[in-house]
Coordinates of C-alpha atoms in Angstrom, one line a residue:
M13 CA 0.2 0.1 0.2
P14 CA 1.6 4.0 -0.1
T15 CA 1.3 6.2 2.3
Q16 CA -1.3 7.3 3.5
V17 CA -1.8 11.3 4.9
F18 CA -5.0 11.9 6.7
E19 CA -6.7 13.4 9.2
D20 CA -8.6 11.8 12.0
A21 CA -9.4 12.7 16.2
L22 CA -7.6 11.2 19.0
D23 CA -8.7 11.1 22.5
L24 CA -6.4 11.9 25.2
R25 CA -6.2 11.8 28.9
I26 CA -4.1 14.8 29.8
G27 CA -3.3 16.9 32.8
L28 CA -4.7 20.6 33.3
I29 CA -2.9 23.6 33.9
E30 CA -4.2 27.2 35.1
A31 CA -3.0 30.5 32.8
T32 CA -1.9 33.7 34.5
L33 CA -1.8 36.8 32.2
P34 CA 1.8 39.0 31.9
N35 CA 1.5 42.6 32.8
W36 CA 2.7 43.7 29.4
R37 CA 3.1 47.2 30.5
D38 CA 6.5 46.5 32.0
R39 CA 7.7 44.6 28.5
G40 CA 8.1 40.9 30.4
A41 CA 10.5 42.6 32.2
D42 CA 9.8 40.0 35.3
S43 CA 8.0 37.4 33.0
P44 CA 10.2 34.4 31.1
S45 CA 6.9 33.3 29.2
Y46 CA 6.3 36.5 27.9
P47 CA 3.7 37.5 26.1
Y48 CA 2.5 34.2 26.7
P49 CA 0.7 33.6 29.9
L50 CA 2.5 31.8 32.7
L51 CA 1.4 28.1 33.0
T52 CA 0.8 26.3 36.7
P53 CA -0.4 22.3 36.7
V54 CA -3.5 21.2 38.6
A55 CA -4.0 18.1 40.1
T56 CA -7.2 18.0 37.9
E57 CA -7.1 15.2 34.3
E58 CA -9.5 15.2 31.7
T59 CA -10.4 13.1 28.2
R60 CA -9.9 15.3 25.5
R61 CA -10.4 15.4 22.1
F62 CA -7.5 16.4 19.5
R63 CA -7.3 17.2 15.7
V64 CA -4.6 14.6 14.5
F65 CA -2.3 13.8 11.1
I66 CA -1.1 10.4 10.3
L67 CA 1.3 9.1 8.2
E68 CA 1.0 5.4 7.4
N69 CA 2.4 3.0 5.4
P70 CA 2.9 -0.8 5.8
Y71 CA 5.7 -0.8 8.3
L72 CA 4.8 2.2 10.2
R73 CA 2.0 4.3 11.9
A74 CA 2.8 8.4 12.7
T75 CA 0.9 10.2 15.2
V76 CA 1.0 14.2 15.2
V77 CA -0.7 16.3 17.6
P78 CA -0.6 20.0 15.6
V79 CA -2.1 21.7 19.3
L80 CA 0.3 20.7 21.4
G81 CA 3.3 22.6 19.5
G82 CA 3.3 19.9 16.7
R83 CA 4.5 16.9 18.7
L84 CA 5.2 13.6 17.9
I85 CA 2.8 11.8 20.0
S86 CA 3.1 7.9 18.9
L87 CA 5.6 6.3 16.6
F88 CA 3.5 2.6 16.3
D89 CA 5.6 -0.4 14.6
K90 CA 3.4 -2.3 12.5
R91 CA 6.3 -4.8 11.9
T92 CA 6.1 -5.5 15.7
G93 CA 3.2 -4.7 16.9
K94 CA 5.0 -1.8 19.2
E95 CA 4.5 1.3 20.3
V96 CA 8.3 3.3 19.9
L97 CA 7.8 6.6 21.8
P98 CA 6.5 5.6 25.5
R99 CA 3.7 7.9 26.4
R100 CA 2.1 7.2 29.4
E101 CA -1.9 6.5 30.7
A102 CA -2.3 10.4 30.9
L103 CA -0.4 13.6 29.8
R104 CA 0.5 15.0 33.0
P105 CA 2.7 18.7 32.1
L106 CA 5.4 19.1 34.8
A107 CA 5.8 22.3 36.8
G108 CA 9.1 23.9 36.1
G109 CA 10.2 25.4 32.2
R110 CA 9.7 29.5 30.8
R111 CA 6.3 29.1 30.5
G112 CA 6.3 27.5 34.6
A113 CA 4.4 24.1 32.3
S114 CA 5.9 21.6 30.0
L115 CA 5.3 18.5 29.1
H116 CA 7.6 15.4 28.5
E117 CA 6.2 13.2 25.7
G118 CA 7.1 12.3 22.3
L119 CA 9.5 13.9 19.7
Q120 CA 9.0 18.0 19.5
L121 CA 11.3 20.5 17.9
R122 CA 13.0 23.1 19.7
Y123 CA 14.4 26.0 18.8
D124 CA 17.3 26.1 22.1
V125 CA 17.3 22.0 22.3
R126 CA 17.6 22.7 25.7
Q127 CA 14.2 23.9 26.4
D128 CA 11.3 23.6 25.3
R129 CA 9.7 26.5 22.2
L130 CA 7.4 29.0 24.4
N131 CA 4.5 27.6 22.3
A132 CA 5.5 24.0 23.0
L133 CA 1.7 23.3 24.8
G134 CA 0.1 25.6 21.7
P135 CA -1.2 25.5 18.1
V136 CA 0.9 25.7 15.8
D137 CA -0.2 25.7 11.5
V138 CA 0.0 22.3 9.3
G139 CA -1.0 21.1 6.2
D140 CA -0.2 18.0 4.3
D141 CA 0.1 16.2 0.7
D142 CA 1.4 13.2 -0.6
E143 CA 3.7 11.2 2.0
T144 CA 4.1 14.4 3.6
V145 CA 2.8 16.5 6.7
W146 CA 3.8 20.0 7.3
L147 CA 4.0 21.9 10.4
A148 CA 4.7 25.4 10.6
E149 CA 4.8 28.6 13.4
S150 CA 5.6 31.8 12.0
A151 CA 4.9 34.1 15.1
S152 CA 6.6 32.9 17.7
P153 CA 8.1 35.6 20.7
E154 CA 11.6 33.6 20.1
R155 CA 11.4 35.7 17.1
I156 CA 12.2 32.5 15.0
G157 CA 10.1 30.1 12.7
F158 CA 10.2 27.2 11.2
H159 CA 8.6 24.6 8.7
L160 CA 9.4 21.2 9.8
S161 CA 8.4 18.3 6.8
I162 CA 7.4 14.7 8.1
Q163 CA 7.7 12.0 5.6
L164 CA 6.9 8.8 5.3
P165 CA 8.6 7.0 2.5
A166 CA 6.1 4.1 1.1
D167 CA 8.9 1.5 0.9
R168 CA 10.6 2.4 3.9
A169 CA 10.3 1.7 8.0
E170 CA 11.8 5.1 8.3
L171 CA 10.5 8.7 9.0
I172 CA 12.5 12.0 7.2
L173 CA 12.1 15.5 9.0
E174 CA 13.0 18.9 7.4
A175 CA 13.2 21.8 9.9
R176 CA 13.6 24.8 8.8
M177 CA 14.3 27.9 11.2
F178 CA 13.9 31.0 10.2
N179 CA 15.4 34.6 12.0
R180 CA 12.0 36.8 11.5
S181 CA 13.5 39.5 13.4
L182 CA 16.3 42.2 12.4
R183 CA 18.7 41.0 14.9
P184 CA 20.7 37.7 15.8
R185 CA 18.7 35.7 17.6
P186 CA 19.5 32.8 20.4
Y187 CA 19.5 29.8 18.9
N188 CA 20.6 25.6 19.1
G189 CA 18.0 24.4 17.2
G190 CA 17.1 20.6 16.9
F191 CA 15.0 17.5 18.5
S192 CA 14.0 16.1 22.0
V193 CA 12.7 12.6 22.5
S194 CA 11.7 11.9 25.5
M195 CA 13.0 8.2 25.8
P196 CA 13.2 7.9 29.7
E197 CA 13.1 4.2 30.0
S198 CA 16.0 4.3 27.1
E199 CA 19.7 3.3 26.8
V200 CA 21.4 6.0 24.6
V201 CA 23.7 4.2 22.2
P202 CA 25.7 6.3 20.0
L203 CA 26.4 6.1 16.1
E204 CA 28.6 7.3 13.5
N205 CA 26.5 9.1 12.2
G206 CA 23.9 10.1 14.1
V207 CA 22.4 8.6 17.5
A208 CA 19.7 5.5 19.0
A209 CA 18.1 5.0 22.6
Y210 CA 16.3 1.7 22.9
D211 CA 14.3 0.7 25.7
A212 CA 15.1 -3.3 26.3
K213 CA 12.0 -4.0 29.1
G214 CA 9.5 -2.4 26.3
D215 CA 12.0 -3.8 23.5
A216 CA 11.9 -0.6 21.1
G217 CA 14.3 2.3 19.9
L218 CA 14.6 5.2 17.7
A219 CA 17.7 6.1 15.7
F220 CA 18.2 9.8 14.4
L221 CA 20.7 9.3 11.7
W222 CA 22.3 12.9 9.5
D223 CA 24.4 13.5 6.9
D224 CA 25.2 17.3 7.9
P225 CA 27.7 17.7 11.6
L226 CA 25.0 17.2 14.1
T227 CA 25.5 16.8 17.4
W228 CA 24.0 15.1 20.3
S229 CA 23.1 14.9 24.1
A230 CA 20.9 13.0 26.9
G231 CA 19.5 13.5 29.9
G232 CA 16.2 14.0 32.3
G233 CA 15.3 10.8 30.2
E234 CA 15.5 12.9 27.1
L235 CA 17.6 12.1 24.1
R236 CA 18.6 15.1 22.4
V237 CA 19.7 16.2 18.4
S238 CA 21.1 19.5 18.0
R239 CA 23.2 22.0 15.6
F240 CA 25.8 22.7 17.9
S241 CA 27.0 21.7 21.5
G242 CA 26.0 25.0 23.4
T243 CA 23.4 27.9 22.7
G244 CA 24.9 30.1 19.4
S245 CA 22.9 32.3 17.9
L246 CA 21.3 33.1 13.7
A247 CA 21.4 35.9 12.1
P248 CA 18.8 38.5 10.8
R249 CA 16.9 36.6 8.2
Q250 CA 19.2 33.5 8.0
L251 CA 17.6 30.1 7.7
D252 CA 19.5 26.6 9.2
T253 CA 17.8 23.5 7.9
L254 CA 18.3 20.5 9.9
R255 CA 17.9 17.0 7.8
V256 CA 17.1 13.4 10.4
R257 CA 15.9 10.5 9.3
L258 CA 14.0 8.6 12.5
I259 CA 14.6 4.7 12.3
P260 CA 12.3 2.9 14.4
L261 CA 13.6 -0.4 15.7
S262 CA 12.0 -3.2 17.7
G263 CA 12.1 -7.1 19.0
L264 CA 15.3 -6.7 19.1
G265 CA 15.8 -7.2 22.7
G266 CA 18.2 -4.1 22.8
L267 CA 20.4 -2.4 20.2
T268 CA 23.8 -2.6 19.4
G269 CA 24.3 -1.0 15.9
A270 CA 22.5 0.8 13.4
S271 CA 22.1 2.5 10.1
R272 CA 19.7 4.4 7.7
E273 CA 18.9 -0.1 6.6
G274 CA 18.1 -1.0 9.8
G275 CA 19.3 -2.5 13.6
V276 CA 21.5 -5.3 14.9
F277 CA 21.5 -6.5 18.4
I278 CA 24.2 -9.0 19.5
G279 CA 23.1 -10.8 22.9
A280 CA 24.5 -13.6 24.8
D281 CA 22.9 -16.5 23.3
A282 CA 21.7 -15.1 19.4
V283 CA 21.8 -12.2 17.1
R284 CA 19.4 -10.3 15.8
V285 CA 19.0 -8.2 12.9
Q286 CA 15.7 -5.7 11.9
T287 CA 15.7 -4.2 8.2
T288 CA 13.8 -1.1 7.0
S289 CA 13.4 -1.9 3.4
N290 CA 13.6 -5.2 1.3
R291 CA 16.8 -6.5 0.8
T292 CA 17.3 -9.6 -1.0
G293 CA 20.6 -11.9 -1.4
H294 CA 22.8 -10.2 1.1
K295 CA 24.8 -11.6 3.1
L296 CA 25.4 -12.0 7.3
L297 CA 29.3 -11.2 7.9
L298 CA 29.8 -12.7 11.6
V299 CA 33.1 -12.3 13.5
T300 CA 34.1 -13.9 16.3
E301 CA 36.5 -12.5 19.2
E302 CA 39.1 -15.0 17.6
G303 CA 39.0 -13.4 14.2
Q304 CA 37.2 -16.3 12.6
T305 CA 34.5 -14.9 10.1
M306 CA 31.6 -16.7 9.2
E307 CA 28.8 -16.1 6.7
A308 CA 25.1 -16.6 5.3
Q309 CA 24.0 -15.6 2.3
T310 CA 19.5 -14.1 3.1
D311 CA 17.0 -12.0 2.4
L312 CA 15.8 -9.8 4.8
M313 CA 12.3 -8.2 5.2
P314 CA 11.1 -5.2 7.0
E315 CA 8.5 -7.3 8.5
H316 CA 10.4 -10.7 10.2
V317 CA 13.2 -10.0 12.8
V318 CA 16.0 -11.6 11.5
E319 CA 17.2 -14.2 14.6
I320 CA 20.5 -16.7 14.0
P321 CA 21.3 -18.4 17.8
L322 CA 25.4 -17.8 18.7
N323 CA 25.3 -21.8 20.1
G324 CA 27.9 -20.7 22.5
I325 CA 29.8 -18.6 19.8
K326 CA 31.4 -15.5 21.4
P327 CA 30.8 -12.9 18.2
R328 CA 32.1 -9.6 18.1
T329 CA 31.3 -8.1 15.3
L330 CA 28.4 -9.1 13.0
V331 CA 28.4 -7.0 9.4
V332 CA 25.0 -7.2 6.7
R333 CA 26.4 -6.7 3.6
D334 CA 24.6 -6.3 0.1
P335 CA 25.4 -7.8 -3.0
A336 CA 27.2 -4.5 -4.4
K337 CA 29.6 -6.2 -1.2
V338 CA 28.7 -2.8 0.4
D339 CA 28.1 -2.9 4.3
V340 CA 24.7 -1.7 4.7
V341 CA 24.6 -2.1 8.4
R342 CA 28.0 -2.7 11.1
A343 CA 27.4 -3.6 14.6
E344 CA 30.6 -4.4 17.2
R345 CA 30.8 -4.8 20.4
G346 CA 32.9 -2.4 22.6
V347 CA 33.4 0.4 20.1
A348 CA 31.7 3.9 21.4
H349 CA 31.4 6.7 19.1
K350 CA 31.0 10.2 20.7
A351 CA 29.3 13.4 20.5
L352 CA 30.6 15.6 17.8
E353 CA 32.4 18.7 19.7
L354 CA 30.1 21.9 17.1
P355 CA 30.6 25.0 18.5
P356 CA 27.9 27.1 18.8
V357 CA 28.3 30.1 16.5
D358 CA 27.8 33.5 17.5
S359 CA 26.5 36.6 15.4
P360 CA 27.7 40.4 16.2
E361 CA 24.7 42.4 17.0
P362 CA 24.3 44.8 13.7
W363 CA 25.4 48.5 13.3
I364 CA 23.0 48.6 11.0
G365 CA 18.9 48.9 12.1
P366 CA 15.3 50.3 10.9
D367 CA 16.4 54.2 12.5
S368 CA 20.1 54.1 10.5
P369 CA 20.6 56.7 8.7
V370 CA 20.6 55.9 4.7
W371 CA 24.5 56.6 4.7
E372 CA 24.5 54.1 7.0
L373 CA 23.0 51.4 5.2
R374 CA 24.7 52.3 1.5
R375 CA 27.7 51.8 3.6
A376 CA 26.6 48.5 5.0
T377 CA 26.5 47.0 1.7
A378 CA 29.8 46.7 1.2
D379 CA 30.5 44.4 4.2
V380 CA 30.1 41.3 3.7
S381 CA 28.4 40.5 6.7
Q382 CA 25.9 43.1 6.8
R383 CA 25.1 43.3 2.9
A384 CA 22.0 41.6 2.7
L385 CA 20.5 43.4 5.8
A386 CA 21.5 46.1 4.6
H387 CA 19.7 45.7 1.1
T388 CA 16.6 44.6 2.8
L389 CA 16.9 47.7 4.9
L390 CA 16.8 50.2 2.1
G391 CA 14.2 48.1 0.9
F392 CA 11.9 49.2 3.4
R393 CA 12.7 53.2 2.8
A394 CA 12.2 52.3 -0.3
L395 CA 8.8 50.8 0.0
A396 CA 8.0 53.5 2.6
A397 CA 8.5 56.1 0.2
R398 CA 6.3 54.6 -2.8
E399 CA 9.4 53.7 -4.7
F400 CA 8.3 50.2 -5.7
A401 CA 11.2 49.9 -8.5
E402 CA 14.0 50.9 -6.4
A403 CA 12.3 48.4 -3.7
G404 CA 12.7 45.7 -6.3
E405 CA 15.8 46.1 -7.1
Q406 CA 17.3 46.3 -3.2
F407 CA 15.3 42.9 -2.3
E408 CA 16.9 41.4 -5.5
R409 CA 20.2 42.9 -4.2
T410 CA 19.4 40.8 -0.9
L411 CA 18.4 37.9 -2.2
L412 CA 21.8 38.1 -4.3
F413 CA 23.4 36.9 -0.7
N414 CA 21.1 35.4 1.1
A415 CA 18.8 33.2 -1.4
E416 CA 17.1 31.1 1.7
D417 CA 15.3 34.7 2.9
H418 CA 11.6 33.7 1.3
L419 CA 10.4 37.1 3.4
A420 CA 12.6 38.6 0.8
W421 CA 11.1 36.8 -1.8
W422 CA 7.5 37.4 -1.1
L423 CA 8.6 41.6 -0.7
K424 CA 10.3 41.7 -4.1
S425 CA 7.3 39.9 -5.1
L426 CA 4.7 42.6 -3.3
A427 CA 7.2 45.6 -5.0
D428 CA 6.4 44.3 -8.2
H429 CA 2.7 43.6 -7.7
L430 CA 2.8 47.6 -6.0
R431 CA 4.0 49.1 -9.3
G432 CA 1.4 47.1 -11.9
V433 CA 3.8 44.1 -13.0
E434 CA 1.1 41.6 -14.2
G435 CA 1.5 37.9 -14.6
E436 CA 3.3 34.9 -12.9
Q437 CA 5.8 36.0 -10.5
P438 CA 8.2 33.5 -10.0
E439 CA 9.2 35.1 -6.5
L440 CA 6.6 34.5 -4.8
L441 CA 6.7 30.7 -5.9
N442 CA 10.2 30.7 -4.8
A443 CA 9.1 31.7 -1.4
H444 CA 6.0 29.4 -1.4
Y445 CA 9.0 26.7 -1.9
L446 CA 10.6 27.7 0.7
A447 CA 8.1 28.5 3.2
P448 CA 4.7 26.9 2.1
L449 CA 2.8 27.7 5.4
E450 CA 4.0 31.8 5.9
P451 CA 0.8 33.1 6.5
A452 CA 2.0 36.3 4.1
L453 CA 1.5 34.9 1.4
R454 CA -1.6 35.7 1.2
V455 CA -1.5 39.5 1.2
Q456 CA -1.4 40.3 -2.5
A457 CA -4.4 37.7 -3.2
L458 CA -6.3 40.5 -0.5
L459 CA -4.5 43.3 -2.3
A460 CA -5.6 42.2 -5.5
Q461 CA -9.3 42.5 -4.7
G462 CA -9.3 46.0 -3.9
E463 CA -11.3 47.7 -1.5
R464 CA -13.8 45.7 -0.4
Q465 CA -18.1 46.3 0.7
G466 CA -20.3 45.0 3.9
N467 CA -18.2 43.5 6.7
E468 CA -18.6 39.9 6.0
P469 CA -15.0 37.7 6.9
N470 CA -13.3 38.0 3.2
P471 CA -12.7 33.8 3.1
L472 CA -9.0 33.8 1.9
L473 CA -8.0 35.0 5.2
A474 CA -9.9 32.3 7.3
P475 CA -7.2 29.9 7.2
V476 CA -4.4 32.3 8.5
A477 CA -7.2 33.8 11.2
E478 CA -7.6 30.4 12.7
N479 CA -4.6 31.8 14.8
P480 CA -4.5 34.8 15.5
E481 CA -1.1 35.1 16.0
N482 CA -0.4 35.5 12.4
L483 CA -2.6 38.4 11.8
V484 CA -0.4 40.1 13.9
E485 CA 2.3 38.9 12.5
V486 CA 1.7 39.7 9.1
A487 CA 0.6 43.2 10.3
S488 CA 3.7 43.7 11.9
L489 CA 6.0 43.0 8.7
L490 CA 4.0 45.2 6.9
L491 CA 4.6 48.0 9.1
E492 CA 8.0 46.6 9.7
A493 CA 8.8 47.4 5.4
G494 CA 6.6 50.8 5.8
L495 CA 3.7 49.7 3.8
M496 CA 1.1 51.6 6.3
A497 CA -1.6 51.7 3.8
E498 CA -1.0 48.4 3.0
A499 CA -1.2 46.8 6.7
S500 CA -4.4 49.3 7.2
V501 CA -5.8 47.0 4.3
W502 CA -4.6 43.6 5.8
I503 CA -5.7 44.5 9.5
D504 CA -9.1 46.1 8.4
E505 CA -9.7 42.7 6.9
A506 CA -8.5 40.6 10.0
L507 CA -10.1 42.6 12.2
R508 CA -13.2 41.1 10.6
H509 CA -12.4 37.7 11.8
Q510 CA -10.6 38.3 15.0
D511 CA -11.5 41.7 17.1
L512 CA -8.0 41.3 18.6
P513 CA -7.1 45.1 20.8
V514 CA -3.3 44.4 19.8
L515 CA -4.9 45.1 16.1
H516 CA -6.5 48.4 16.7
L517 CA -2.8 49.1 17.7
L518 CA -1.5 48.4 15.3
Q519 CA -4.2 50.5 12.8
A520 CA -3.4 53.5 15.2
Y521 CA 0.1 53.0 14.5
A522 CA -0.6 52.9 10.8
F523 CA -3.4 55.9 10.4
S524 CA -0.9 58.1 12.7
H525 CA 1.5 57.9 9.7
S526 CA -1.3 59.8 7.3
K527 CA -4.2 62.4 7.7
M528 CA -6.5 60.5 9.6
D529 CA -5.8 61.7 13.1
V530 CA -9.8 60.9 13.9
E531 CA -9.1 57.1 12.9
S532 CA -6.2 56.8 14.5
S533 CA -8.0 58.2 18.0
R534 CA -10.5 55.6 17.5
H535 CA -8.4 52.7 17.1
A536 CA -6.4 54.3 19.7
E537 CA -9.5 53.6 22.1
L538 CA -10.1 50.0 21.0
A539 CA -7.3 49.0 22.1
D540 CA -7.3 51.0 25.2
G541 CA -6.3 48.7 27.9
L542 CA -5.3 45.4 26.0
A543 CA -6.4 42.7 28.7
A544 CA -6.2 40.1 26.7
P545 CA -3.7 38.3 24.4
P546 CA -1.6 38.4 22.0
F547 CA 0.3 41.3 24.0
P548 CA 3.3 43.1 21.7
H549 CA 6.4 41.6 21.3
R550 CA 7.9 42.9 18.4
E551 CA 9.7 46.2 17.8
I552 CA 7.3 47.7 15.9
E553 CA 4.8 46.5 18.0
W554 CA 6.5 48.7 21.0
K555 CA 7.1 51.6 18.4
A556 CA 3.5 51.6 17.7
V557 CA 2.6 52.0 21.6
D558 CA 4.9 54.7 22.4
R559 CA 3.7 56.1 19.5
V560 CA 0.0 56.1 20.5
I561 CA 1.7 57.0 23.8
E562 CA 2.8 59.8 22.8
R563 CA 0.0 61.2 20.4
K564 CA -2.7 60.4 23.1
P565 CA -1.4 60.0 26.5

């Protein structure tokens, strides 16, 4: 059967939490959870129904819960009938962490691998296509967003995870992106290009494998895979891509070694082999402690664990070799691979920013470490001056030095749209390829519809409005770029979907740059109090707060 990707519902017993709203007026000075509420676990448990996305092929069934931070909550090995990711009867958040509560269940993505994302217990955007589920977060307070693709090939017992972590801000951000998985009873098995954890009692485990250098660490019942050995930083508008393969293993009794093609356990009385895909015409080579080599011809199938009794033989090495004489799995007793020491990369604080004078930005275009950011900021100035051709040229130069910046591709496309360029826009397609769930990609379509009549919400923004934070994020991007009129159009439509005080605040800011003082004051009054989230946390939002207070104390 081919891979199936479908939406379903799952009942989970989960511990409840209480939320305490922060005081946004102190700008998060005393709240590590800001701009999110501080959470407190309580003793009460309830069974709740969750929307889940499932990937399934003949060998595996993977379950993802978008509203729990996009975590992989279950990985069921159909070959042996075993659950690879251990899970308690009830998902109980524990006290601690920046939010005040954290959930140590399943596999999740982190911006700093040693601590949960602020939104680790909140909803993320989700989409799916053949063999793949896409998860995304665009409005994180860390100002780093992600796109995570989870792919299940039709003919293999493996998951392929590709995480694209992107600094959405104009400042360096603390960063050590990676994955963490809760494996509390498991033994860690270092591999040459990866790491595995195997629970002998549950007789199941998981191997992380990679091509580009990554590192790993373990502790507190977690196995963590990350970019650096310590926390570094991500430069402004920089993309970092992490690609790993997850190889579920079960029914082996333990684990000695693993590769993309399967796992091997050398036990006291037998050796066992489990493969990821069909492997016909292979040889099993067994090297004893005395140096004697024994071999056997065999066909290996994922649905069967091959077991070879040792009958007193003391093996040292087991090799699975394909017909081309390539070793596809190799396990050797007593060989320990160490985690790579990958020193963190720190990005220097740029000496240019949104408020830098034009002459300073032009000087920075000659600095190899600043030029992409400098051209982006010059593009902002051109957009604010309604010089759309100049803006397009600046964003094109940004892309010469940072082609992975999907927001620059989007802004180049938007500049062309605003100066009346018609026809297909390859820049928008490039932005969609890099970040298919980016909410800002709907701006051009909204602007193309022109002025709308009536108060009915436009269905074009309905998917974005499912996560109100995304409405605020796009408004902030437009204001940051100096597009006050376009931001006002977006906010006006966003308010039809979600009447958020922070959107009124941003609308007051947008109108304050025109002659619409009455409208600006009206929206400032509607924003007054700002008693419910989302709360301001971006630079442009604090500018809006300061400007509105200055004009209307």
